[in-house]
Short mmCIF file of C-alpha atoms in Angstrom, two decimals:
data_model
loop_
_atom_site.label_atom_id
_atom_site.label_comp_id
_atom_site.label_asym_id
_atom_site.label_seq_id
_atom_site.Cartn_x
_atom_site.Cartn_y
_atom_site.Cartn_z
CA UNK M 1 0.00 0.00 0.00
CA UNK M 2 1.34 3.30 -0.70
CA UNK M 3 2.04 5.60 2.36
CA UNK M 4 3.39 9.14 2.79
CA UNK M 5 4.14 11.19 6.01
CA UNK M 6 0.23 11.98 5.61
CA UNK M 7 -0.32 8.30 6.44
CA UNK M 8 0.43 5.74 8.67
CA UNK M 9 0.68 1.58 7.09
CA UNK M 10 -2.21 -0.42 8.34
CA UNK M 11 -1.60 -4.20 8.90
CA UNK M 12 -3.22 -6.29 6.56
CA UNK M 13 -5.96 -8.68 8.32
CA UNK M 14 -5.95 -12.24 7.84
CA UNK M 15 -7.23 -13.86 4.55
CA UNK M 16 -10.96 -14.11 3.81
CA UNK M 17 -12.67 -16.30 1.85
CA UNK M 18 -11.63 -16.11 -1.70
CA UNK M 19 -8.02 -14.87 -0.55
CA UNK M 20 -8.63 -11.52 -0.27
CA UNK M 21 -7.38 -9.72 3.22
CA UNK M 22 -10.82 -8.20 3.22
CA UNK M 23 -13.41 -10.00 1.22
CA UNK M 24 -12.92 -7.40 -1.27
CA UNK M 25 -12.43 -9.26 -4.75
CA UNK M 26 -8.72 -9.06 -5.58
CA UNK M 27 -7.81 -5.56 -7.45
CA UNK M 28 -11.12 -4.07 -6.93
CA UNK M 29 -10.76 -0.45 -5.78
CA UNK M 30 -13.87 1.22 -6.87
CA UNK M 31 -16.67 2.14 -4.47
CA UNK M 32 -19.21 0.06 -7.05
CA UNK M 33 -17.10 -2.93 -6.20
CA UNK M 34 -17.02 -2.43 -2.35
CA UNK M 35 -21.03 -1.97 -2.82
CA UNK M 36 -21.40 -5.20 -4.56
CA UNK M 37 -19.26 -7.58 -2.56
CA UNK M 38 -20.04 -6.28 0.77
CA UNK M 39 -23.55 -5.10 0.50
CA UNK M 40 -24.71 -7.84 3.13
CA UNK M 41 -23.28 -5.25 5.78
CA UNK M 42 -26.82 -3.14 5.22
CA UNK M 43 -29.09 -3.68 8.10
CA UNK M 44 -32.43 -2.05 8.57
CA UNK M 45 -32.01 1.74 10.71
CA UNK M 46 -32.37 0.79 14.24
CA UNK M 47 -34.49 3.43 16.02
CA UNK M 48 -34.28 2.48 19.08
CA UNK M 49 -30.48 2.36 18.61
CA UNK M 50 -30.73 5.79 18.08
CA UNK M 51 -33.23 7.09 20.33
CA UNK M 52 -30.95 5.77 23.03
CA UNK M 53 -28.12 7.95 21.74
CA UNK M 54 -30.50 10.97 22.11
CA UNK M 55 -31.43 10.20 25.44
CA UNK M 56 -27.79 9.97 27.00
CA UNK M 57 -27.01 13.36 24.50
CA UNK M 58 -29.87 14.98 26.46
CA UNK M 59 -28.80 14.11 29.70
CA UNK M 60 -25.13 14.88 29.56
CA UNK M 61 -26.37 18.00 28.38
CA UNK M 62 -28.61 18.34 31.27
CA UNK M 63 -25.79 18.13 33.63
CA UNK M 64 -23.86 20.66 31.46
CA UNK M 65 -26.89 22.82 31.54
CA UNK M 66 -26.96 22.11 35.74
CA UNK M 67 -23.25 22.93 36.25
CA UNK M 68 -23.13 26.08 33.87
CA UNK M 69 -25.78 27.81 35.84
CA UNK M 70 -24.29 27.69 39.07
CA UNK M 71 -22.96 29.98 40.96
CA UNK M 72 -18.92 29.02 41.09
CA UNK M 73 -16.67 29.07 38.25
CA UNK M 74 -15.33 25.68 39.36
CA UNK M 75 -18.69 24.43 38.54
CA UNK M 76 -19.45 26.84 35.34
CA UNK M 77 -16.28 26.02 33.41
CA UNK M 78 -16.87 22.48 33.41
CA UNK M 79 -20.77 22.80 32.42
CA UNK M 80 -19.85 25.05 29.19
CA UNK M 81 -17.04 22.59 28.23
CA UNK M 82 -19.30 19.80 28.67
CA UNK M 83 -22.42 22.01 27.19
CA UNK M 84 -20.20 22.94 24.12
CA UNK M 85 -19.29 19.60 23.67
CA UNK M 86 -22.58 18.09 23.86
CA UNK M 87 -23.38 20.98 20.86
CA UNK M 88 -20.68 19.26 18.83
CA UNK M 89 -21.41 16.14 19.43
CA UNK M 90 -25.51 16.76 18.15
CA UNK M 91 -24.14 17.67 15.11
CA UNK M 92 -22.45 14.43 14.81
CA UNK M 93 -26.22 12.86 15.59
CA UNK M 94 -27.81 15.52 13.19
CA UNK M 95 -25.26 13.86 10.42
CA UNK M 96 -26.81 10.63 11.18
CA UNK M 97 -30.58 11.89 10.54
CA UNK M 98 -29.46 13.93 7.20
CA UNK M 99 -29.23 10.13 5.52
CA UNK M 100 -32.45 8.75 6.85
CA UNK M 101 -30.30 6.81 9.20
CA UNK M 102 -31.45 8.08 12.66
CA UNK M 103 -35.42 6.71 12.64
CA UNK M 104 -37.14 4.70 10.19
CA UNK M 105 -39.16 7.87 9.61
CA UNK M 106 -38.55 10.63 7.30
CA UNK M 107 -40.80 12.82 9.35
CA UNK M 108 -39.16 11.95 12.38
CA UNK M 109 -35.29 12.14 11.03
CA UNK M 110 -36.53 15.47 10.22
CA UNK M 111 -37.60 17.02 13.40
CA UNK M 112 -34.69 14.49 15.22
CA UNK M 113 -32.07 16.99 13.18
CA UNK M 114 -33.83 20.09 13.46
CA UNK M 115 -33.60 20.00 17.00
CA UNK M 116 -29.81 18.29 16.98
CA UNK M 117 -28.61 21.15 14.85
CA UNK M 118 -30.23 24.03 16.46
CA UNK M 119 -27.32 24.39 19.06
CA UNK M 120 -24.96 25.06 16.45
CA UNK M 121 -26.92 27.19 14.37
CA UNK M 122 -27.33 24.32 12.08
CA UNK M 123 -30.34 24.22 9.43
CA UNK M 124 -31.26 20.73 8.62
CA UNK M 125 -32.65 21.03 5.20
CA UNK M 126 -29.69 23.48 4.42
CA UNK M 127 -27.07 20.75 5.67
CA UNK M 128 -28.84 18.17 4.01
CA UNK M 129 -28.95 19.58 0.63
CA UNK M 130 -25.86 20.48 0.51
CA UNK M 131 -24.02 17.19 2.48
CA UNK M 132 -25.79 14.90 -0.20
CA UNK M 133 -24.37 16.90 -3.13
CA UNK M 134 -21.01 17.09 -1.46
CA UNK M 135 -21.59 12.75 -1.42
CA UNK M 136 -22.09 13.00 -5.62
CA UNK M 137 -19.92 16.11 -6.09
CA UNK M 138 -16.44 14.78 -3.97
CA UNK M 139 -13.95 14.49 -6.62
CA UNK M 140 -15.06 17.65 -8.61
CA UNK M 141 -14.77 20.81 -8.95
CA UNK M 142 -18.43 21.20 -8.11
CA UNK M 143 -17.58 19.60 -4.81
CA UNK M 144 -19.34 22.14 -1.74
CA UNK M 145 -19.26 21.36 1.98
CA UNK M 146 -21.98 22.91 4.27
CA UNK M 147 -19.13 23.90 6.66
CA UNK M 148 -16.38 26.25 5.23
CA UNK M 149 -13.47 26.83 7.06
CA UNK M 150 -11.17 28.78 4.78
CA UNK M 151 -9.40 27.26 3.12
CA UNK M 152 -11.09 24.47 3.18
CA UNK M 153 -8.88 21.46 2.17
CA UNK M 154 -5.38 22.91 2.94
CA UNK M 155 -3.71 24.01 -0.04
CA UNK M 156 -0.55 23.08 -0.14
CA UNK M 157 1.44 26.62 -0.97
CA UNK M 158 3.92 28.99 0.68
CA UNK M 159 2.22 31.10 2.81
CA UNK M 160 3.95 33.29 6.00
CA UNK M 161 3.87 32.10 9.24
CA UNK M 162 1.04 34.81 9.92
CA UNK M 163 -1.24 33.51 7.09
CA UNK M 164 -0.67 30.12 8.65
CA UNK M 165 -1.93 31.45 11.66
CA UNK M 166 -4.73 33.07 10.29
CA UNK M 167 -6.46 30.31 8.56
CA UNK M 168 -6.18 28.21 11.48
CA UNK M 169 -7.87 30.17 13.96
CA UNK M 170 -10.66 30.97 10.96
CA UNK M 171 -10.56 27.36 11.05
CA UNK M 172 -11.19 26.63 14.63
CA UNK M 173 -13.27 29.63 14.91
CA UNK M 174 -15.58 28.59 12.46
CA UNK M 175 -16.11 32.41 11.69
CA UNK M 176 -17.79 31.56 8.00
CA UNK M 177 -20.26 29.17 9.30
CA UNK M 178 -21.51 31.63 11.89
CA UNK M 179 -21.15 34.23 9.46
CA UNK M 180 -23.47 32.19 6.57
CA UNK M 181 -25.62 31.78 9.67
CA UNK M 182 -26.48 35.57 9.71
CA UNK M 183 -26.83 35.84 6.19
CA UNK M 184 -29.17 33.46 6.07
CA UNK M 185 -31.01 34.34 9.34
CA UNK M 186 -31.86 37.89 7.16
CA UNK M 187 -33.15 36.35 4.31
CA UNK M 188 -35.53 34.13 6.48
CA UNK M 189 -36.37 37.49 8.01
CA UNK M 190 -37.17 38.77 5.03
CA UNK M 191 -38.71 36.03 3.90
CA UNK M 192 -36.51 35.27 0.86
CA UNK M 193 -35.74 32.25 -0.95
CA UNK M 194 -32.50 30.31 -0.43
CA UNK M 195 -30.31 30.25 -3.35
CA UNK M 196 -29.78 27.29 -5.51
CA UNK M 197 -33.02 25.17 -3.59
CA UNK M 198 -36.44 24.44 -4.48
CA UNK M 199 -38.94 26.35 -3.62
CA UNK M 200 -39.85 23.58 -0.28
CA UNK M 201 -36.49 23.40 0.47
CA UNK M 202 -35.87 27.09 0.76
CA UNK M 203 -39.17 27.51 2.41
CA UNK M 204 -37.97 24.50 5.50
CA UNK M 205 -34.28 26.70 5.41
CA UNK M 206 -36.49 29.72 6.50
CA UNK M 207 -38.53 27.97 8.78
CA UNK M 208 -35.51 26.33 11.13
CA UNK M 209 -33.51 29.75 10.89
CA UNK M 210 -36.94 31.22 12.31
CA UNK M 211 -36.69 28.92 14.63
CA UNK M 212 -33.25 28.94 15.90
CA UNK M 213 -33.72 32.97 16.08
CA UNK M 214 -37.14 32.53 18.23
CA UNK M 215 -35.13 30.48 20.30
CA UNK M 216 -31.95 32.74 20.61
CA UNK M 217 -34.44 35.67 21.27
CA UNK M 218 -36.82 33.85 24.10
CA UNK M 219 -33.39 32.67 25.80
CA UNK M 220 -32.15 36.43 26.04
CA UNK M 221 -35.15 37.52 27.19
CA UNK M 222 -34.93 35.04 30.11
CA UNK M 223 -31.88 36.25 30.78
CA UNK M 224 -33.10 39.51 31.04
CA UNK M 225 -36.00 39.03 33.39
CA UNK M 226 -34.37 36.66 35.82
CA UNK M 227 -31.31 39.14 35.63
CA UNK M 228 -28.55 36.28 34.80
CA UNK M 229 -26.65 35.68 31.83
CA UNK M 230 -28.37 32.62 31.46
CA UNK M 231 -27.90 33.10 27.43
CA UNK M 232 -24.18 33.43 27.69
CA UNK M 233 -23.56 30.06 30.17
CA UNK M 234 -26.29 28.23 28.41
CA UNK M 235 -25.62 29.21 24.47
CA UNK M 236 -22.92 31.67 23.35
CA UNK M 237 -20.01 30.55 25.81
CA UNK M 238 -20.16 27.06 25.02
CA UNK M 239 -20.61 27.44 21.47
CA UNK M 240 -18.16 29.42 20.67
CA UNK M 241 -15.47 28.83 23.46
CA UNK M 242 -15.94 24.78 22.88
CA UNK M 243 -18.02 23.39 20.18
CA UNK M 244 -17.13 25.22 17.64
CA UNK M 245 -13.11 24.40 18.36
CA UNK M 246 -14.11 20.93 18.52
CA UNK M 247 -16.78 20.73 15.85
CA UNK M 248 -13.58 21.69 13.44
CA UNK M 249 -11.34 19.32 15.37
CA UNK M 250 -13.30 16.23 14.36
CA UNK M 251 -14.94 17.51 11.02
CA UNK M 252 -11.48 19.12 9.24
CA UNK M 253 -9.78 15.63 9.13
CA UNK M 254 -12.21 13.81 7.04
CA UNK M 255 -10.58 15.54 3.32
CA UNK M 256 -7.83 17.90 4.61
CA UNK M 257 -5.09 17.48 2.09
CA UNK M 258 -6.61 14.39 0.53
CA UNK M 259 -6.84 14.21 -3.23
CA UNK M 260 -10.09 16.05 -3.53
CA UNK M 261 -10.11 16.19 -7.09
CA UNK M 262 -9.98 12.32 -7.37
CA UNK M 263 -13.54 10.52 -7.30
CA UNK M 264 -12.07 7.66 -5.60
CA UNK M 265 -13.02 7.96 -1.87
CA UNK M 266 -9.92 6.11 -1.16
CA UNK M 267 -7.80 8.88 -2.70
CA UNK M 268 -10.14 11.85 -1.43
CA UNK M 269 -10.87 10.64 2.31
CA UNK M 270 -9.61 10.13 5.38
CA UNK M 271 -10.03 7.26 8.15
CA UNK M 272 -9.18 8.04 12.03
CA UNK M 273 -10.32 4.80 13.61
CA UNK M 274 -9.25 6.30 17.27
CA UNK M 275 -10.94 4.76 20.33
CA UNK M 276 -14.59 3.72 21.47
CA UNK M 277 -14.89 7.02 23.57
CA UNK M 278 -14.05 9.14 20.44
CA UNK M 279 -16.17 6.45 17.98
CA UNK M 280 -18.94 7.68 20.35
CA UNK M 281 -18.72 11.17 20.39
CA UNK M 282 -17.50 11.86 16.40
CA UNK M 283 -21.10 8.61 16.23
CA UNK M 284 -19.16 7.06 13.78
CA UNK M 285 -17.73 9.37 11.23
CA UNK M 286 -13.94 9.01 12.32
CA UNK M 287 -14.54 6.02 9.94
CA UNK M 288 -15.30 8.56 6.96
CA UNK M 289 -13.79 6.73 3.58
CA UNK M 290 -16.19 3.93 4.80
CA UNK M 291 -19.42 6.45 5.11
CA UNK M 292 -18.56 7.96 1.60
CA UNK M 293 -18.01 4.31 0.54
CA UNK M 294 -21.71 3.34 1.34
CA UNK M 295 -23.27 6.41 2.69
CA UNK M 296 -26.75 4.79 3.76
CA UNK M 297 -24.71 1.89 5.58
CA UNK M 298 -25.76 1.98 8.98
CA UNK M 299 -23.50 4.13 11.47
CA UNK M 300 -23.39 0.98 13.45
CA UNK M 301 -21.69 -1.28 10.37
CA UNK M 302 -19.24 1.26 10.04
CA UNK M 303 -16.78 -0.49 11.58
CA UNK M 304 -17.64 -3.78 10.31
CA UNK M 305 -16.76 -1.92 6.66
CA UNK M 306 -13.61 -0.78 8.43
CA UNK M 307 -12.22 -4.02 9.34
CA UNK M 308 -13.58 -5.23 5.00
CA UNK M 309 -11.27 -2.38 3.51
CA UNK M 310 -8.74 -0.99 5.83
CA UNK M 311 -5.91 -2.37 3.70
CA UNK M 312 -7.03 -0.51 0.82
CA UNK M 313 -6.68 3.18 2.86
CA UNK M 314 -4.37 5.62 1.90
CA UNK M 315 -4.87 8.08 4.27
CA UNK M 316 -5.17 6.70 7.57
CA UNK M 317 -4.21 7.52 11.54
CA UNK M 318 -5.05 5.38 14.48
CA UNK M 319 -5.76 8.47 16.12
CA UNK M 320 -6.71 12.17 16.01
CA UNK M 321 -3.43 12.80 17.93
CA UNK M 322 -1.75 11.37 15.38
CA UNK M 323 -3.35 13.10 12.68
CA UNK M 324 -2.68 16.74 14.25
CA UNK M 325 0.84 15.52 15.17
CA UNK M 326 1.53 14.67 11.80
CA UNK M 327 0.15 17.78 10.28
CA UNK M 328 2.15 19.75 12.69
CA UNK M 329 5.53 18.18 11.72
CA UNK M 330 4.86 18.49 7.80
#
């Protein structure tokens, strides 16, 4: 398998049947040939599976929620890290509903992500429009994530220590998603169509920025009556202090200095299998060359695909550690 100081050799597992380390026919590299051999990996969307993962989201942030509100710092810092967190780890969840994959249920993926994403300012029908054309577009030059951060894929140029700096902390910042918020929290005001969607799609876009606005608004005027800065603890602090920093932490990986002008996911993803904790939180999507492999697998089969392919990665770290660590000495 060919490495580079982007990637780290991954063992090959023991023979299947038909010789093949993974079950994978012998020289097939395509994603239509992973689909076709290991297509028994589909299962039906479990959603009770998932409803548990919402449950233990809303109580951890519950006790975020409990801690941020109270009256000592030592108790305060702790809530918004674990708030902002919680935020960042939704979106993860949201991710899962945006492919049907959460509930059985359209309706019910729907409302699942509306409410996962609100936290981070998140539209649903705006992520989901634009995540499934970033699934057919990867590759091209048509390719468009719903998250920018900068430059978005690393471009590998001279640039001054200060511009180095710069698009990092617009990276960890997440200063363009928060600013495409506002933009698009006006033209809901105003009632205005979302460019490039239907006409229902634009109309659900205006809805859930409504929404997320009522929300913001109701929240500050709590604040105001009960004389606390409840919408600081509760909202701004841990969003922008902690999930967005995090949000970027787990998301940038997945194509950053990948080939993302080659259709092959292989060539234009990245895999961090890391540990069960981080599995957890990122629900799945360290294992992202296998989710653009078969995007309606199951999160849960992810890392069934994993163990099917992972001789066959190119850009791969055991951890997100690793991956930083690497990036740092390049």
């Amino acid at each position: 398998m060919k490495t580079t100081d982007d990637q780290t050799r991954v063992p090959p597992a023991s023979p299947g049947p038909g010789g093949d380390a993974t079950g994978v026919r012998p020289g097939a590299a395509t994603r239509a040939d992973v689909r076709n051999t290991l297509g028994h990996l589909r299962t039906e969307v479990d959603g009770r599976r998932f409803a548990l993962k919402l449950a233990l989201c809303a109580l951890l942030t519950g006790i975020g929620a409990v801690l941020a509100t109270r009256p000592h710092l030592a108790a305060r810092v702790p809530g918004v890290i674990l708030l902002g967190c919680m935020f960042a780890h939704a979106a993860e969840l949201q991710h899962q509903t945006l492919h049907g994959l959460g509930f059985r249920g359209r309706r019910a993926n729907r409302w699942a992500g509306v409410l996962l994403g609100l936290p981070m300012l998140i539209s649903f029908s705006a992520y989901r429009a634009t995540h499934l054309r970033h699934h057919r577009d990867l590759g091209t030059p048509a390719n468009r994530e719903f998250f920018d951060y900068g430059d978005q894929y690393g471009a590998d140029r001279p640039r001054s220590r200060t511009r180095v700096g710069r698009d990092w902390l617009v990276r960890f910042s997440m200063l363009h998603h928060y600013g495409m918020f506002l933009v698009d929290a006006g033209r809901a005001l105003r009632g205005a169509d979302h460019p490039g969607e239907t006409a229902t799609t634009s109309r659900r876009i205006r809805h859930e920025h409504l929404l997320v606005v009522a929300t913001l608004v109701a929240l500050t005027a709590v604040s105001a009556l009960v004389g606390s800065a409840l919408v600081g603890w509760l909202w701004l602090a841990p969003l922008l202090l902690v999930a967005g920093p995090v949000h970027a932490t787990v998301e940038l990986p997945e194509h950053f200095r990948c080939e993302t002008l080659n259709e092959d996911p292989f060539a234009n993803t990245r895999t961090i299998r890391s540990n069960r904790l981080m599995t957890w939180f990122t629900n799945g999507n360290n294992f992202h060359v296998e989710h653009h492999l078969m995007p309606n697998l199951p999160i849960e089969r992810l890392p069934d695909l994993h163990r099917q392919v992972r001789h066959r990665l190119l850009h791969f770290h055991p951890s997100y550690v690793d991956f930083f660590r690497t990036l740092v000495r390049r």
